[in-house]
Amino acid sequence: MPSTLIAGIGSLVTNDPAQGTGPLGLLTDAAVVVDGGTIAWVGPAAEAPAADERFDAAGRTLLPGFVDSHAHLVFAGDRTAEFNARMSGQSYTAGGIRTTVAATRAASDAELDANLARFVREALRQGTTSIECKSGYGLTVPDEARALRIASSYTPETTYLGAHVVAPEYAQDPAGYVDLVTGEMLDACAPYARWVDVFCEDGAFDGDQARAILTAGVERGLTPRVHANQLSYGPGVQLAVELGAASADHCTHLTDEDVAALAGSATVATLLPGAEFSTRAAYPDARRLLDAGAVVALSTDCNPGSSFTSSMAFCIAVAVREMGMTPDEAVWAATAGGAHALRRTDVGTVAVGARADLQLLEAPSHVHLAYRPGVPLTAAVWRAGVREV
Ligand SMILES: [Zn+2]
């Protein structure tokens, strides 16, 4: 693969304070050399070394590709009618996930694969170069295993979420379903998964069940992440911190103790504003978490029921407008924050040796991601050094 000099970068977000100004490590009039899928050089344009090929950024903004650390993309069907009803004033009724479970079980492997490929491509066109993908719409041993098998051919960040909701067949026997999730289903899924997740919430899994599920996953070599404190206060965040989870996701209803626990831990608080947007719910308070010292990530939660967006730029704009984040904090959270939530050091940064996952914005500053909401600013995307968009 020939090396490429990306020249004429008006504003470069490196997320490396050693390389530039502020937490974003901003450089102006910069250049980057990409070689063999990684970043070989970063610095002032005037000092850039030669490369085989040259790309002129023409004064625009270059930043790391987005790292979307929370998505549910292996499914079939959609829930347009449910969203339409909710936005038309009808009350939300549970059971929506089951609609998607039925459609997903009925779909062929090829359909699920094609759907996932389309969503990964859709995200890539919007600057997302790393994406996590959960199971959770199969809820049987073979359906969960195939979801993860399909996902694992698109991303290394695969998450076993057999504990999304109790499978309909076990509605009268939730303990039996937890036994399945921690036993035979885990055995079938673990070979295709890096992470184990649980929806810890009233109506899904309580703290004791969540602990059993996450602990079983850890014993099989998976690392925990938790759907925590989305709809109500609960034990999810504390459990995530106690078990050393990489991330506690949603964090919408937090006590002072929850905030302190996150701030004193390596567990990232991953905020998913698409979910509150799409369900007309109150947003999480990012400012409170940041002021306490917690590490915050932003992610789409892309799923057909409660957040059908793959746009990290949209999440940035909402986080700035509604959640008390500065544009710099939101851009960091959508790139480096996501990398922290996935415990990755090779993405979410523009530094020598990092993977060459880059996006060029049709804008003079990263601030435009919040300043120009809804505008498709992504002008070019490189993934592992390969120009994809
Ligand atoms: Zn989710």
mmCIF file with all atom_site columns, C-alpha atoms in Angstrom, residues 45-146:
data_model
loop_
_atom_site.group_PDB
_atom_site.id
_atom_site.type_symbol
_atom_site.label_atom_id
_atom_site.label_alt_id
_atom_site.label_comp_id
_atom_site.label_asym_id
_atom_site.label_entity_id
_atom_site.label_seq_id
_atom_site.pdbx_PDB_ins_code
_atom_site.Cartn_x
_atom_site.Cartn_y
_atom_site.Cartn_z
_atom_site.occupancy
_atom_site.B_iso_or_equiv
_atom_site.pdbx_formal_charge
_atom_site.auth_seq_id
_atom_site.auth_comp_id
_atom_site.auth_asym_id
_atom_site.auth_atom_id
_atom_site.pdbx_PDB_model_num
ATOM 1   C CA . ALA A 1 45  ? 2.602   21.164  7.224  1.00 0.00 ? 45  ALA A CA 1
ATOM 2   C CA . ALA A 1 46  ? 5.867   22.987  6.532  1.00 0.00 ? 46  ALA A CA 1
ATOM 3   C CA . GLU A 1 47  ? 7.883   20.092  7.970  1.00 0.00 ? 47  GLU A CA 1
ATOM 4   C CA . ALA A 1 48  ? 5.996   17.237  6.348  1.00 0.00 ? 48  ALA A CA 1
ATOM 5   C CA . PRO A 1 49  ? 8.093   14.500  4.776  1.00 0.00 ? 49  PRO A CA 1
ATOM 6   C CA . ALA A 1 50  ? 7.448   13.228  1.269  1.00 0.00 ? 50  ALA A CA 1
ATOM 7   C CA . ALA A 1 51  ? 5.101   10.319  0.590  1.00 0.00 ? 51  ALA A CA 1
ATOM 8   C CA . ASP A 1 52  ? 4.063   8.249   -2.424 1.00 0.00 ? 52  ASP A CA 1
ATOM 9   C CA . GLU A 1 53  ? 0.740   10.030  -2.780 1.00 0.00 ? 53  GLU A CA 1
ATOM 10  C CA . ARG A 1 54  ? -0.649  13.381  -1.699 1.00 0.00 ? 54  ARG A CA 1
ATOM 11  C CA . PHE A 1 55  ? -4.151  14.361  -0.587 1.00 0.00 ? 55  PHE A CA 1
ATOM 12  C CA . ASP A 1 56  ? -4.911  18.066  -0.265 1.00 0.00 ? 56  ASP A CA 1
ATOM 13  C CA . ALA A 1 57  ? -7.230  18.793  2.668  1.00 0.00 ? 57  ALA A CA 1
ATOM 14  C CA . ALA A 1 58  ? -7.587  22.358  1.355  1.00 0.00 ? 58  ALA A CA 1
ATOM 15  C CA . GLY A 1 59  ? -7.738  23.983  4.775  1.00 0.00 ? 59  GLY A CA 1
ATOM 16  C CA . ARG A 1 60  ? -10.444 21.704  6.133  1.00 0.00 ? 60  ARG A CA 1
ATOM 17  C CA . THR A 1 61  ? -10.605 19.802  9.468  1.00 0.00 ? 61  THR A CA 1
ATOM 18  C CA . LEU A 1 62  ? -9.154  16.339  10.024 1.00 0.00 ? 62  LEU A CA 1
ATOM 19  C CA . LEU A 1 63  ? -10.006 14.307  13.120 1.00 0.00 ? 63  LEU A CA 1
ATOM 20  C CA . PRO A 1 64  ? -10.037 10.681  14.235 1.00 0.00 ? 64  PRO A CA 1
ATOM 21  C CA . GLY A 1 65  ? -12.845 8.522   12.923 1.00 0.00 ? 65  GLY A CA 1
ATOM 22  C CA . PHE A 1 66  ? -15.726 8.278   15.363 1.00 0.00 ? 66  PHE A CA 1
ATOM 23  C CA . VAL A 1 67  ? -15.665 5.334   17.773 1.00 0.00 ? 67  VAL A CA 1
ATOM 24  C CA . ASP A 1 68  ? -19.273 4.246   18.287 1.00 0.00 ? 68  ASP A CA 1
ATOM 25  C CA . SER A 1 69  ? -19.022 2.020   21.346 1.00 0.00 ? 69  SER A CA 1
ATOM 26  C CA . HIS A 1 70  ? -22.692 1.026   21.697 1.00 0.00 ? 70  HIS A CA 1
ATOM 27  C CA . ALA A 1 71  ? -24.911 -0.252  18.889 1.00 0.00 ? 71  ALA A CA 1
ATOM 28  C CA . HIS A 1 72  ? -27.449 -3.006  18.265 1.00 0.00 ? 72  HIS A CA 1
ATOM 29  C CA . LEU A 1 73  ? -27.191 -3.734  14.566 1.00 0.00 ? 73  LEU A CA 1
ATOM 30  C CA . VAL A 1 74  ? -28.004 -7.405  14.031 1.00 0.00 ? 74  VAL A CA 1
ATOM 31  C CA . PHE A 1 75  ? -31.753 -7.352  13.502 1.00 0.00 ? 75  PHE A CA 1
ATOM 32  C CA . ALA A 1 76  ? -34.488 -7.524  10.902 1.00 0.00 ? 76  ALA A CA 1
ATOM 33  C CA . GLY A 1 77  ? -37.596 -5.437  10.368 1.00 0.00 ? 77  GLY A CA 1
ATOM 34  C CA . ASP A 1 78  ? -38.180 -1.969  11.716 1.00 0.00 ? 78  ASP A CA 1
ATOM 35  C CA . ARG A 1 79  ? -40.480 -0.235  14.197 1.00 0.00 ? 79  ARG A CA 1
ATOM 36  C CA . THR A 1 80  ? -41.708 2.759   12.243 1.00 0.00 ? 80  THR A CA 1
ATOM 37  C CA . ALA A 1 81  ? -45.278 2.266   13.433 1.00 0.00 ? 81  ALA A CA 1
ATOM 38  C CA . GLU A 1 82  ? -44.230 2.197   17.071 1.00 0.00 ? 82  GLU A CA 1
ATOM 39  C CA . PHE A 1 83  ? -42.175 5.387   16.694 1.00 0.00 ? 83  PHE A CA 1
ATOM 40  C CA . ASN A 1 84  ? -44.972 7.075   14.790 1.00 0.00 ? 84  ASN A CA 1
ATOM 41  C CA . ALA A 1 85  ? -47.475 6.190   17.494 1.00 0.00 ? 85  ALA A CA 1
ATOM 42  C CA . ARG A 1 86  ? -45.161 7.391   20.246 1.00 0.00 ? 86  ARG A CA 1
ATOM 43  C CA . MET A 1 87  ? -44.528 10.702  18.498 1.00 0.00 ? 87  MET A CA 1
ATOM 44  C CA . SER A 1 88  ? -48.243 11.035  17.816 1.00 0.00 ? 88  SER A CA 1
ATOM 45  C CA . GLY A 1 89  ? -49.108 11.050  21.483 1.00 0.00 ? 89  GLY A CA 1
ATOM 46  C CA . GLN A 1 90  ? -49.919 7.433   22.143 1.00 0.00 ? 90  GLN A CA 1
ATOM 47  C CA . SER A 1 91  ? -48.330 6.020   25.239 1.00 0.00 ? 91  SER A CA 1
ATOM 48  C CA . TYR A 1 92  ? -45.330 3.779   24.882 1.00 0.00 ? 92  TYR A CA 1
ATOM 49  C CA . THR A 1 93  ? -46.071 0.138   25.498 1.00 0.00 ? 93  THR A CA 1
ATOM 50  C CA . ALA A 1 94  ? -43.436 -2.406  26.307 1.00 0.00 ? 94  ALA A CA 1
ATOM 51  C CA . GLY A 1 95  ? -42.972 -5.370  24.056 1.00 0.00 ? 95  GLY A CA 1
ATOM 52  C CA . GLY A 1 96  ? -41.287 -3.449  21.270 1.00 0.00 ? 96  GLY A CA 1
ATOM 53  C CA . ILE A 1 97  ? -38.093 -5.463  21.609 1.00 0.00 ? 97  ILE A CA 1
ATOM 54  C CA . ARG A 1 98  ? -40.166 -8.609  21.126 1.00 0.00 ? 98  ARG A CA 1
ATOM 55  C CA . THR A 1 99  ? -41.353 -7.317  17.744 1.00 0.00 ? 99  THR A CA 1
ATOM 56  C CA . THR A 1 100 ? -37.746 -7.106  16.627 1.00 0.00 ? 100 THR A CA 1
ATOM 57  C CA . VAL A 1 101 ? -36.938 -10.484 18.189 1.00 0.00 ? 101 VAL A CA 1
ATOM 58  C CA . ALA A 1 102 ? -39.678 -12.151 16.136 1.00 0.00 ? 102 ALA A CA 1
ATOM 59  C CA . ALA A 1 103 ? -38.519 -10.501 12.895 1.00 0.00 ? 103 ALA A CA 1
ATOM 60  C CA . THR A 1 104 ? -34.876 -11.312 13.610 1.00 0.00 ? 104 THR A CA 1
ATOM 61  C CA . ARG A 1 105 ? -35.536 -14.965 14.365 1.00 0.00 ? 105 ARG A CA 1
ATOM 62  C CA . ALA A 1 106 ? -37.507 -15.251 11.106 1.00 0.00 ? 106 ALA A CA 1
ATOM 63  C CA . ALA A 1 107 ? -34.733 -13.693 9.010  1.00 0.00 ? 107 ALA A CA 1
ATOM 64  C CA . SER A 1 108 ? -32.119 -15.683 7.125  1.00 0.00 ? 108 SER A CA 1
ATOM 65  C CA . ASP A 1 109 ? -28.416 -15.369 7.865  1.00 0.00 ? 109 ASP A CA 1
ATOM 66  C CA . ALA A 1 110 ? -28.014 -13.587 4.534  1.00 0.00 ? 110 ALA A CA 1
ATOM 67  C CA . GLU A 1 111 ? -30.667 -11.000 5.403  1.00 0.00 ? 111 GLU A CA 1
ATOM 68  C CA . LEU A 1 112 ? -29.088 -10.244 8.775  1.00 0.00 ? 112 LEU A CA 1
ATOM 69  C CA . ASP A 1 113 ? -25.663 -10.027 7.184  1.00 0.00 ? 113 ASP A CA 1
ATOM 70  C CA . ALA A 1 114 ? -26.908 -7.661  4.477  1.00 0.00 ? 114 ALA A CA 1
ATOM 71  C CA . ASN A 1 115 ? -28.658 -5.452  7.024  1.00 0.00 ? 115 ASN A CA 1
ATOM 72  C CA . LEU A 1 116 ? -25.541 -5.242  9.164  1.00 0.00 ? 116 LEU A CA 1
ATOM 73  C CA . ALA A 1 117 ? -23.347 -4.480  6.156  1.00 0.00 ? 117 ALA A CA 1
ATOM 74  C CA . ARG A 1 118 ? -25.698 -1.645  5.215  1.00 0.00 ? 118 ARG A CA 1
ATOM 75  C CA . PHE A 1 119 ? -25.608 -0.117  8.703  1.00 0.00 ? 119 PHE A CA 1
ATOM 76  C CA . VAL A 1 120 ? -21.821 -0.382  8.996  1.00 0.00 ? 120 VAL A CA 1
ATOM 77  C CA . ARG A 1 121 ? -21.521 1.329   5.614  1.00 0.00 ? 121 ARG A CA 1
ATOM 78  C CA . GLU A 1 122 ? -24.064 3.971   6.616  1.00 0.00 ? 122 GLU A CA 1
ATOM 79  C CA . ALA A 1 123 ? -22.036 4.717   9.762  1.00 0.00 ? 123 ALA A CA 1
ATOM 80  C CA . LEU A 1 124 ? -18.782 4.778   7.816  1.00 0.00 ? 124 LEU A CA 1
ATOM 81  C CA . ARG A 1 125 ? -20.156 7.367   5.408  1.00 0.00 ? 125 ARG A CA 1
ATOM 82  C CA . GLN A 1 126 ? -20.779 9.546   8.474  1.00 0.00 ? 126 GLN A CA 1
ATOM 83  C CA . GLY A 1 127 ? -17.261 9.187   9.813  1.00 0.00 ? 127 GLY A CA 1
ATOM 84  C CA . THR A 1 128 ? -17.576 6.147   12.098 1.00 0.00 ? 128 THR A CA 1
ATOM 85  C CA . THR A 1 129 ? -14.570 3.878   11.677 1.00 0.00 ? 129 THR A CA 1
ATOM 86  C CA . SER A 1 130 ? -15.021 1.683   14.783 1.00 0.00 ? 130 SER A CA 1
ATOM 87  C CA . ILE A 1 131 ? -18.373 0.310   15.853 1.00 0.00 ? 131 ILE A CA 1
ATOM 88  C CA . GLU A 1 132 ? -19.414 -2.023  18.615 1.00 0.00 ? 132 GLU A CA 1
ATOM 89  C CA . CYS A 1 133 ? -22.201 -4.476  17.889 1.00 0.00 ? 133 CYS A CA 1
ATOM 90  C CA . LYS A 1 134 ? -24.396 -6.377  20.338 1.00 0.00 ? 134 LYS A CA 1
ATOM 91  C CA . SER A 1 135 ? -26.519 -9.472  20.031 1.00 0.00 ? 135 SER A CA 1
ATOM 92  C CA . GLY A 1 136 ? -29.828 -9.411  21.884 1.00 0.00 ? 136 GLY A CA 1
ATOM 93  C CA . TYR A 1 137 ? -32.583 -9.822  19.303 1.00 0.00 ? 137 TYR A CA 1
ATOM 94  C CA . GLY A 1 138 ? -32.334 -13.606 19.079 1.00 0.00 ? 138 GLY A CA 1
ATOM 95  C CA . LEU A 1 139 ? -32.718 -14.711 22.705 1.00 0.00 ? 139 LEU A CA 1
ATOM 96  C CA . THR A 1 140 ? -32.283 -18.378 21.826 1.00 0.00 ? 140 THR A CA 1
ATOM 97  C CA . VAL A 1 141 ? -28.991 -20.241 21.824 1.00 0.00 ? 141 VAL A CA 1
ATOM 98  C CA . PRO A 1 142 ? -28.690 -20.534 18.020 1.00 0.00 ? 142 PRO A CA 1
ATOM 99  C CA . ASP A 1 143 ? -30.075 -17.049 17.318 1.00 0.00 ? 143 ASP A CA 1
ATOM 100 C CA . GLU A 1 144 ? -27.733 -15.286 19.732 1.00 0.00 ? 144 GLU A CA 1
ATOM 101 C CA . ALA A 1 145 ? -24.747 -17.277 18.488 1.00 0.00 ? 145 ALA A CA 1
ATOM 102 C CA . ARG A 1 146 ? -25.465 -16.505 14.846 1.00 0.00 ? 146 ARG A CA 1
#
